[in-house]
Coordinates of C-alpha atoms in Angstrom, one line a residue:
X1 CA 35.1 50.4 180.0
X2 CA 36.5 47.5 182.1
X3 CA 35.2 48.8 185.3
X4 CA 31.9 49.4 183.6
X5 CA 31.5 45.9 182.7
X6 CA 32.8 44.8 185.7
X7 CA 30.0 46.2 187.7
X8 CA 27.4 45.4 185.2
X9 CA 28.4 41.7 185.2
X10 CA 28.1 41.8 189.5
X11 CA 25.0 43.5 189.1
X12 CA 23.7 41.1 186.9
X13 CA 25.2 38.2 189.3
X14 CA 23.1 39.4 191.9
X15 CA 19.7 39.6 189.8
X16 CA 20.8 35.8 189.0
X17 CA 20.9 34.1 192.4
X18 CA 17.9 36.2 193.7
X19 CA 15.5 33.5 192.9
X20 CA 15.6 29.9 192.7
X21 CA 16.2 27.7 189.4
X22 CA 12.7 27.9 187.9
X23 CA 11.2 31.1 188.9
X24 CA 11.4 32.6 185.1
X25 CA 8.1 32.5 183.6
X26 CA 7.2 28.9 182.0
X27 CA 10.5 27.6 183.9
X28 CA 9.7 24.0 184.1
X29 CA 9.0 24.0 180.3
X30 CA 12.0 26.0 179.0
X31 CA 14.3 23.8 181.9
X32 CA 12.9 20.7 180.7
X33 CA 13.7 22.0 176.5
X34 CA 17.7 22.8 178.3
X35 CA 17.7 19.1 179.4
X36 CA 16.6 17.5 176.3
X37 CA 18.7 19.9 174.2
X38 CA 21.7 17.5 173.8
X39 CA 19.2 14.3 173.1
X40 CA 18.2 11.3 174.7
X41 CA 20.5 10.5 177.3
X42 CA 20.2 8.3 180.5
X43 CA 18.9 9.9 183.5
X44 CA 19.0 13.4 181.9
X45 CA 16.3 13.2 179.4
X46 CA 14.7 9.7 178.3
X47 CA 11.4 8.9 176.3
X48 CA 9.0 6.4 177.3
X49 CA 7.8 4.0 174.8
X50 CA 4.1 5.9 173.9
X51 CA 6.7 8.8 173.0
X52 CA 6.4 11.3 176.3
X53 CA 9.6 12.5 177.7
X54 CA 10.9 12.5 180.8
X55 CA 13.5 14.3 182.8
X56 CA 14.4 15.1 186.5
X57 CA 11.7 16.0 188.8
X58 CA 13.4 18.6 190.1
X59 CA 12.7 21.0 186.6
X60 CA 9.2 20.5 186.8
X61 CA 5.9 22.4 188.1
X62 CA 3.5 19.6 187.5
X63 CA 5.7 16.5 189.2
X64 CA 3.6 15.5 192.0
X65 CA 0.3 17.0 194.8
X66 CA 1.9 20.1 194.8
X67 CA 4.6 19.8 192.0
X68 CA 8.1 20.6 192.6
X69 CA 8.2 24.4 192.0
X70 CA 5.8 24.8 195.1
X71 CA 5.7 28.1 195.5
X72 CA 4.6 29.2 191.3
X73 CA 1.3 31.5 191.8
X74 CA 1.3 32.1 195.6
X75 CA 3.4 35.6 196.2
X76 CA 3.1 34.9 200.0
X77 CA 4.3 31.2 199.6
X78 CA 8.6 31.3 199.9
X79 CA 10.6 28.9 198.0
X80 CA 11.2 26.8 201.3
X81 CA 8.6 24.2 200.3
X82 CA 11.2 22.9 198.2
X83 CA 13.4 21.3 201.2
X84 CA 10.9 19.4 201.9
X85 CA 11.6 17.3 198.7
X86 CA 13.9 14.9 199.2
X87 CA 17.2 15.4 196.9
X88 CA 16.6 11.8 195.6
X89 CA 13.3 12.1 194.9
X90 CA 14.4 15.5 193.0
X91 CA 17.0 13.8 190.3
X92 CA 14.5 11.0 189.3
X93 CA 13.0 10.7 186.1
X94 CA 9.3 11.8 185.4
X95 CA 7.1 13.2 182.6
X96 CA 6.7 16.7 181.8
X97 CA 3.4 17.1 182.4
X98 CA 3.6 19.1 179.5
X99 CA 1.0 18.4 176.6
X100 CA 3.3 17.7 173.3
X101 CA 6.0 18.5 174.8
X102 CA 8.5 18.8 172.0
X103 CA 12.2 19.8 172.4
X104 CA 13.4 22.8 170.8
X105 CA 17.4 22.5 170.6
X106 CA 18.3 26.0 169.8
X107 CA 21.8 27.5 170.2
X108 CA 20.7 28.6 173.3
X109 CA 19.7 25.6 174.8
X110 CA 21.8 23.4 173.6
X111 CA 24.8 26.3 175.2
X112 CA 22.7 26.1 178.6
X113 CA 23.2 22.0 178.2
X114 CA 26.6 21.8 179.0
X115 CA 26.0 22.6 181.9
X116 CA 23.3 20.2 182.9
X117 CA 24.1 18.0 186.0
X118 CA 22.5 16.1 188.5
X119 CA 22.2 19.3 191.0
X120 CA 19.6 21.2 189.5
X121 CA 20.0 24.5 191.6
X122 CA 23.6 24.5 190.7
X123 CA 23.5 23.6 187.1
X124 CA 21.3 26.5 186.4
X125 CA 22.8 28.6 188.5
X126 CA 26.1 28.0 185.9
X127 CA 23.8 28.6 183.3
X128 CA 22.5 32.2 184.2
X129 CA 26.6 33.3 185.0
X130 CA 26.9 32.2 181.1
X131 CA 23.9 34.5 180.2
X132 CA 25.7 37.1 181.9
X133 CA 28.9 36.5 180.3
X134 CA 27.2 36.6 176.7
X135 CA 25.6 40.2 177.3
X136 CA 29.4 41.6 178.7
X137 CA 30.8 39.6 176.2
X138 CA 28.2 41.3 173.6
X139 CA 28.7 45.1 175.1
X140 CA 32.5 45.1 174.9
X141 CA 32.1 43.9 171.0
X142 CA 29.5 46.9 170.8
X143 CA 31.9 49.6 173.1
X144 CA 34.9 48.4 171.1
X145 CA 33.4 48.9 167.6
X146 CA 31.0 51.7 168.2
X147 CA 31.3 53.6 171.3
X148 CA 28.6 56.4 170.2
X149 CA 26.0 53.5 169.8
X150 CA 27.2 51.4 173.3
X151 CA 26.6 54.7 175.2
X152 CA 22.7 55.2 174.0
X153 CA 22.1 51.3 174.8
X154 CA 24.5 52.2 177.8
X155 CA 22.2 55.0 178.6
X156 CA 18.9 52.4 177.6
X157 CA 20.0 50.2 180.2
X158 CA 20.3 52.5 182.8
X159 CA 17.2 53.6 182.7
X160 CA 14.7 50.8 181.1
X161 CA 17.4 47.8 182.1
X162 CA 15.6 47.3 186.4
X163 CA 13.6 44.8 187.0
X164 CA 12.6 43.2 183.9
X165 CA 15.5 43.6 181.7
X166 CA 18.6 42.1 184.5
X167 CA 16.3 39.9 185.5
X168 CA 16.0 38.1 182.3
X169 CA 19.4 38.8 181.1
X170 CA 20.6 36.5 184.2
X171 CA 17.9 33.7 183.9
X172 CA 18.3 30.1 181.9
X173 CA 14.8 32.0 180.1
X174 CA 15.8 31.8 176.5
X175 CA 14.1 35.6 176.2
X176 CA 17.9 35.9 177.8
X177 CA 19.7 36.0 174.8
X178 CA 16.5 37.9 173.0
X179 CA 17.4 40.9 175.6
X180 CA 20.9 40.6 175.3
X181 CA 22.0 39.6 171.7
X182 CA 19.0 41.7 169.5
X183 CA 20.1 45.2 171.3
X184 CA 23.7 45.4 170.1
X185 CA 23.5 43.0 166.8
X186 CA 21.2 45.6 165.9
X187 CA 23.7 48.2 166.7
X188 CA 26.6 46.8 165.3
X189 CA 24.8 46.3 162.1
X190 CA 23.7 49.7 161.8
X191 CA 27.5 50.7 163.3
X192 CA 28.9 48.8 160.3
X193 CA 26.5 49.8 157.8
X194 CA 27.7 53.5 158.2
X195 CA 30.9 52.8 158.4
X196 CA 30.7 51.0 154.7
X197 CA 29.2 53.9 153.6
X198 CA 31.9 56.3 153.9
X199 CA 34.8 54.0 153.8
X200 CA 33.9 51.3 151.3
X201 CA 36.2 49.0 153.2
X202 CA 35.6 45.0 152.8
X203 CA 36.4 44.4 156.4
X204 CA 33.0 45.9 157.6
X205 CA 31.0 43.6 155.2
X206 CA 32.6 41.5 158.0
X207 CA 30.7 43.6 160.8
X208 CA 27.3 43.6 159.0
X209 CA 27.6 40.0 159.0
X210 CA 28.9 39.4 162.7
X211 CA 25.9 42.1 163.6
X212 CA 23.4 39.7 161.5
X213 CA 24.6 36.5 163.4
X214 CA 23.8 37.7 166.7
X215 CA 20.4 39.0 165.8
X216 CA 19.7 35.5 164.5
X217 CA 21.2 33.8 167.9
X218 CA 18.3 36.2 169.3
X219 CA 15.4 34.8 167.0
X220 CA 16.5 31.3 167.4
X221 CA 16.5 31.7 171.2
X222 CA 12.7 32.8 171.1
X223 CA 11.4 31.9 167.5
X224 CA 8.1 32.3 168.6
X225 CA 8.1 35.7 168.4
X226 CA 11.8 36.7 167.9
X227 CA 11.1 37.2 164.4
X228 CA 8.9 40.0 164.5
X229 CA 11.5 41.9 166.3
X230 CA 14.1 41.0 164.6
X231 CA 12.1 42.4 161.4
X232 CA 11.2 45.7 163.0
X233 CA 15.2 46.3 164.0
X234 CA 15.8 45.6 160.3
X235 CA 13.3 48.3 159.5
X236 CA 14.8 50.2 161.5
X237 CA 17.6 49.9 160.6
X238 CA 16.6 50.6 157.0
X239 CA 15.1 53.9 158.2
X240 CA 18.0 55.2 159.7
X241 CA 20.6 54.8 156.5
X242 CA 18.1 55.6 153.6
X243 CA 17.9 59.1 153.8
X244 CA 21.9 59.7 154.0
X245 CA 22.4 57.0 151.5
X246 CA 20.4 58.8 148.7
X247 CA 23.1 59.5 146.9
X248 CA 24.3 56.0 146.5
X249 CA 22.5 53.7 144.4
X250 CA 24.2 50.3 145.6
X251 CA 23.2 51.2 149.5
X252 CA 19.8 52.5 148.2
X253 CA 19.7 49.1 146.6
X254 CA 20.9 46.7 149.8
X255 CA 18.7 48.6 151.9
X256 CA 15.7 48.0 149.9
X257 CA 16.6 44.2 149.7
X258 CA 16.6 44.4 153.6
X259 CA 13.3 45.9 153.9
X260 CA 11.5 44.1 151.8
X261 CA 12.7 40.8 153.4
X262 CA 11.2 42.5 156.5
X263 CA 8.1 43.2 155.6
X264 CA 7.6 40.0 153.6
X265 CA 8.8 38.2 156.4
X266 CA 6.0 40.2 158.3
X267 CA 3.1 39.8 156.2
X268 CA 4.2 35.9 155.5
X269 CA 4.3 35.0 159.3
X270 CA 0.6 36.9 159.9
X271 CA -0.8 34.7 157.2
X272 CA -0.6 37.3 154.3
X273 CA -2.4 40.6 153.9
X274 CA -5.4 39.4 155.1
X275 CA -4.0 37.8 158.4
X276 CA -2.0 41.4 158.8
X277 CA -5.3 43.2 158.5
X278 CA -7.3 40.5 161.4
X279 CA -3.8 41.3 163.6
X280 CA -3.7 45.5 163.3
X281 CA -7.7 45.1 163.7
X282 CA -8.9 46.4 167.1
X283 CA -12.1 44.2 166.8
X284 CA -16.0 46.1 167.3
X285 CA -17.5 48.0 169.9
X286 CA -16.3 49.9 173.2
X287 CA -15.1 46.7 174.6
X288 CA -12.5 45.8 172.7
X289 CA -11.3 49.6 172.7
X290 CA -11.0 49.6 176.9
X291 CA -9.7 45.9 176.4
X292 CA -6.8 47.2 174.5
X293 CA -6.3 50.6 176.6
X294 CA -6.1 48.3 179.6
X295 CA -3.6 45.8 178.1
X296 CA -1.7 48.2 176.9
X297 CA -1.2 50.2 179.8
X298 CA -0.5 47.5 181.7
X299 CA 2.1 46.6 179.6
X300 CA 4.1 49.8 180.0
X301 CA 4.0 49.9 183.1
X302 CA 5.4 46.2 183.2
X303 CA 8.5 47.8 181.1
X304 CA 9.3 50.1 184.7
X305 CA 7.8 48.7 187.1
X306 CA 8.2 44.7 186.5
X307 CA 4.7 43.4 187.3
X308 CA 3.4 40.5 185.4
X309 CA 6.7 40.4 183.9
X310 CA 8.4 38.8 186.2
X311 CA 8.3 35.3 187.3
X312 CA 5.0 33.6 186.9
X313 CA 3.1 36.9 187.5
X314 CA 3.5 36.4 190.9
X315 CA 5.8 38.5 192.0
X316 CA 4.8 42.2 193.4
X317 CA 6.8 45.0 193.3
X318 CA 6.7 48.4 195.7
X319 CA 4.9 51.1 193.4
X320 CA 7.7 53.5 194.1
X321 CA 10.0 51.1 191.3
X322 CA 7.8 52.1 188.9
X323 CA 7.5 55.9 190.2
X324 CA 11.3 55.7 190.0
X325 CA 11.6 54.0 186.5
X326 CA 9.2 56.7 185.0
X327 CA 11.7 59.6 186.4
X328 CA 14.8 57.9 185.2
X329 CA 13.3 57.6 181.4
X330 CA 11.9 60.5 181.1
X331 CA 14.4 62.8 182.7
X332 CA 16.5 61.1 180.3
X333 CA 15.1 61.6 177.4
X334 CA 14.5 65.4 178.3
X335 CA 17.9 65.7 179.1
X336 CA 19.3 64.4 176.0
X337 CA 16.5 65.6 173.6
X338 CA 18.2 68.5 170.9
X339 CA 16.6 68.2 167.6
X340 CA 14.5 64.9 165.6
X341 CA 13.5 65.0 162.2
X342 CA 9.8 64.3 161.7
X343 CA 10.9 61.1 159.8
X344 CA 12.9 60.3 163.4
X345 CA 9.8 61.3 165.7
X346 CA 7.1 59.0 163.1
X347 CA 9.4 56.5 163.4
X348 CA 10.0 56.4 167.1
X349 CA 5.9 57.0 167.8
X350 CA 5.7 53.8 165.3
X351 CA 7.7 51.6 167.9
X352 CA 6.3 53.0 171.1
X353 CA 2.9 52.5 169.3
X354 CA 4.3 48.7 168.7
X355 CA 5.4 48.5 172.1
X356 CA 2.0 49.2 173.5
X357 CA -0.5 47.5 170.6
X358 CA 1.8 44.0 170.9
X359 CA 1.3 42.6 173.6
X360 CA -2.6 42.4 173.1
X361 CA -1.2 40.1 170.3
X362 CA 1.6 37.9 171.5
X363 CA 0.6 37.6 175.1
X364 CA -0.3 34.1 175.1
X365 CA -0.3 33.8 179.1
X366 CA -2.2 36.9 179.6
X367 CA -0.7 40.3 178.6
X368 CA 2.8 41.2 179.8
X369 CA 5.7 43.9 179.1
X370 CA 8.5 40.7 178.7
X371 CA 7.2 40.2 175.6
X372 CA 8.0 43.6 174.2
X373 CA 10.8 44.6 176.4
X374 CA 13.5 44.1 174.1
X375 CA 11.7 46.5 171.3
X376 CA 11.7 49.0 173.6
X377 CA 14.7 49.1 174.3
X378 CA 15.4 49.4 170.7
X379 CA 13.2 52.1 170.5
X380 CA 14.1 54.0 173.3
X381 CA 17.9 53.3 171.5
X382 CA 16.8 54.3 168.4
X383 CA 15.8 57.7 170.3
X384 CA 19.1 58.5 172.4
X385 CA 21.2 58.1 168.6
X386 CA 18.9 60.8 166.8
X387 CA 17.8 63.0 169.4
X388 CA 20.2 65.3 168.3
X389 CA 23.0 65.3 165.1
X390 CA 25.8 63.1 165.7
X391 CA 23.2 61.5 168.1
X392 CA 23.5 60.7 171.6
X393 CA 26.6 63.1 173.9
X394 CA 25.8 62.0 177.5
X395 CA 28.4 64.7 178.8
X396 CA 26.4 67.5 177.2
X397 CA 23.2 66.3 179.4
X398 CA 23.2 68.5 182.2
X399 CA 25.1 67.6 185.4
X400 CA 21.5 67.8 187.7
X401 CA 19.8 65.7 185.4
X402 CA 22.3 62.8 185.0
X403 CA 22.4 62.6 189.3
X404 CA 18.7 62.8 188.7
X405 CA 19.0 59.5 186.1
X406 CA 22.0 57.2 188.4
X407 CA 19.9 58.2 191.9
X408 CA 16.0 57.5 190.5
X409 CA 17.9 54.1 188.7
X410 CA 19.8 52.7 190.9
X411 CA 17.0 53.5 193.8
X412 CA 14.6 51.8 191.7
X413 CA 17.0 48.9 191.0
X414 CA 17.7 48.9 194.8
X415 CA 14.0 48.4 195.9
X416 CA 13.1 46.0 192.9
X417 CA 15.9 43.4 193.3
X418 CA 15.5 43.4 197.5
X419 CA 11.8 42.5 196.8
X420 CA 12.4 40.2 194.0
X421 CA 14.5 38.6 196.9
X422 CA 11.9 38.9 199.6
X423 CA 9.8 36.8 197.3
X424 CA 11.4 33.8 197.3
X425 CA 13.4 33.6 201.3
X426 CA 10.0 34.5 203.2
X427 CA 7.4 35.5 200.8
X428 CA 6.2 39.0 199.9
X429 CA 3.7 38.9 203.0
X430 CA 6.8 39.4 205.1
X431 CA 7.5 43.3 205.8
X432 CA 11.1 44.1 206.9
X433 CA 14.7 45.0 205.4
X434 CA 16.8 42.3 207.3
X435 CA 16.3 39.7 204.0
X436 CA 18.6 37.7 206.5
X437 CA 16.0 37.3 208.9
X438 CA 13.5 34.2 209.1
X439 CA 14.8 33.2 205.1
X440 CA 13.2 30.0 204.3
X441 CA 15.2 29.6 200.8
X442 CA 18.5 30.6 200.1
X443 CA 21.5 28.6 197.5
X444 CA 23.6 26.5 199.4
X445 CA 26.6 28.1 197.9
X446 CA 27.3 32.1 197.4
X447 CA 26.8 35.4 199.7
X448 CA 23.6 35.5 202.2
X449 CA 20.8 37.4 200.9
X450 CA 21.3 40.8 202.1
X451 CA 24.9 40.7 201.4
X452 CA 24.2 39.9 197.9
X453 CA 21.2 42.8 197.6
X454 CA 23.7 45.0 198.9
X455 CA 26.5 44.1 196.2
X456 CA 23.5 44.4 193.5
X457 CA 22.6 47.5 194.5
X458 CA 25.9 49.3 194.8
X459 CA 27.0 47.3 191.3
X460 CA 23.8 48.8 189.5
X461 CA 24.4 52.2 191.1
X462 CA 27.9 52.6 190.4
X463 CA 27.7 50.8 186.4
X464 CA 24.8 53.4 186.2
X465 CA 27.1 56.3 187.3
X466 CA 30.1 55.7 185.5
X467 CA 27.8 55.1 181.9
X468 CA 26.2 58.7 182.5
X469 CA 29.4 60.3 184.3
X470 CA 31.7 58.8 181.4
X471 CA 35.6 59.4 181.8
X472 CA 37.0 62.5 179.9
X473 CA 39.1 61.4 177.1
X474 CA 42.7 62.9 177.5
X475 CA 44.8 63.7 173.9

């Protein structure tokens, strides 16, 4: 397991000094809500007399003619522009050019303020190797406690986790802790849950509760939408104990508390039955039908092949990640496929039918897999533990279709991350493998740029290899 996370955490390393502070979506807002986090405090966050806040140029998109993240919206444009702003200039105090701009001091950010310094670069850079921290930190809780359920989100990862996943999971975006924190609170919720069934024991009323806490670290990362998934893991999680717990009124009973809190909390947030009705509605005509086809294609392919999702939509990735991507999942799921209930496969079409329908409705930027990432992973999760009784064995897979799963992912993780890189050092107009060559951007701490591709790549490919090649288990 150690080795495992050891190469998921260098992986993940690599994903987080591929691009520079700001480059996650809405970066200047969500750097500027990390500054403010702790309060008003001289030259770190200050408010100006008419009430508008202000904090170190250096966060912000909007700061002057061309605004300090230069390069947002231009794929061919490199982060270079940058050194061309004097460091001075970068540390002094100036308005969001946000409209009500509020702070939100979540967990999260107020955790990503500690390590807020004058050195922007550097301070967020802390901040994503904390990120990454609190997903290993979050797996070894889950491989410890429930190594059946760590080896399907193992197995999610590993095929869904390249480009969108890692690269949000090792940002200072708070859809970091979403990604990383709703996965496995889920599962160890559900891990404990079954465990209380059969043994009754106290001590995993203690689990549930641990599980519950870290899905609510997720929501309160990412309120804005964080509840819905949240509710839909509850749900379930609800479907996935009731029928076993038949025979037991008092689980019966706790489960039904659970899912009615969910779907109240649903129909509440939508603006009642009415407002649930305007959301599930697809609206009149041919239009709206091809609107939603589009979108929602779009947004699957996001899920493989990064797209929109990453950055501000302005970063383009070689088709052959998402080529790859499609092989890894669905040789996977072919692989491990034995027997699903139809109560399992409703349940599962339900979520991918979420997955796709979504984003039509919580794409506030234009439509985008990020914002439905992390319920797909759930679902495809969700799949790996029923497709067959006693859910997921990835040593029963057969031997050709796991090489099949670590080549087709780590490939795909190999070409995404190099041009995630090639984004930023020379601009995705440049054409060539040296990343070395002609950079215009690069940290001024840390490995060179293909050095640190090259440690990505062979930390994705081996963490991928040893989750689907596991260890044999000696008595």
């Amino acid at each position: 397991m150690f080795a495992t996370l050891a190469a998921t955490a260098l992986a993940c390393v690599a994903w987080a000094t591929s691009s520079p502070a700001a480059s996650a979506p809405d970066g200047d807002y969500h750097l500027a809500n990390v500054w403010c986090a702790g309060g008003l405090r001289e030259h770190v966050c200050e408010r100006t007399a008419d009430g508008e806040y202000r904090v170190p140029r250096g966060l912000l998109r909007y700061s002057g003619p061309l605004g300090h993240v230069c390069y947002v919206g231009n794929p061919g444009a490199s982060a270079g522009c940058l050194r061309d702003i004097d460091a001075a200039v970068a540390t002094q105090l100036t308005p969001t050019g946000r409209l009500e701009f509020t702070p939100e001091p979540s967990v999260f950010a107020r955790a990503q303020h500690l390590f807020v310094g004058t050195d922007v670069e550097r301070a967020v850079w802390r901040m994503r190797l904390l990120n990454v921290g609190v997903l290993v930190a979050a797996l070894a809780v889950l491989a410890a406690l429930a190594p059946g359920s760590a080896s399907a989100l193992g197995t999610t990862l590993v095929v869904l986790g390249a480009p969108v996943g890692i690269f949000y999971v090792a940002s200072a975006h708070p859809q970091s802790w979403v990604y990383a924190l709703l996965p496995v609170g889920w599962l160890v919720t559900d891990a404990a849950v079954g465990r209380w069934r059969s043994s009754r024991a106290p001590r995993w009323i203690a689990g549930v509760a641990a599980g519950l806490v870290l899905m609510w670290l997720a929501y309160d990362a990412r309120p804005k939408d964080g509840w819905a998934f949240v509710a839909l893991a509850l749900l379930t999680l609800v479907v996935r104990h009731a029928r076993g717990a038949r025979r037991d009124r008092r689980t019966l009973a706790g489960l039904a508390v659970v899912g009615a809190l969910a779907v109240a909390t649903i129909v509440r947030r939508v603006g009642g039955l009415d407002g649930l009705t305007a959301q599930l509605s697809i609206g009149d005509g041919d239009g709206a039908w091809r609107r939603l086809v589009g979108d929602a294609a779009g947004a699957l392919r996001d899920l493989v092949a990064g797209g929109n999702a990453l950055g501000s939509s302005d970063v383009p990735m070689p088709p052959i990640v998402g080529l790859l991507g499609a092989v890894a999942v669905g040789t996977a799921m072919a692989a491990a496929h034995v027997r699903m209930t139809r109560t399992t496969w409703a349940t599962f079409g339900v979520l991918v039918g979420l997955v796709a329908f979504l984003p039509w409705r919580l794409g506030d930027i234009g439509v985008s897999g990020r914002y439905v990432w992390v319920l797909a992973a759930i679902a495809l999760t969700y799949y790996f533990l029923e497709c067959r009784p006693g859910g997921l064995e990835v040593a029963a897979m057969s031997r050709a279709a796991r090489r099949v799963i670590v080549a087709a992912a780590g490939l795909a993780n190999a070409f995404a991350l190099h041009a995630h890189i090639r984004r930023y050092v020379t601009g995705s107009d440049v054409v060539g493998w040296n990343l070395n060559r002609g950079a215009e951007w690069w940290w001024p701490f840390g490995p060179a740029p293909m050095t640190t591709w090259l440690l990505g790549s062979a930390a994705f490919a081996v963490a991928s290899g040893l989750v689907m090649f596991p260890a044999r288990r000696t008595s």
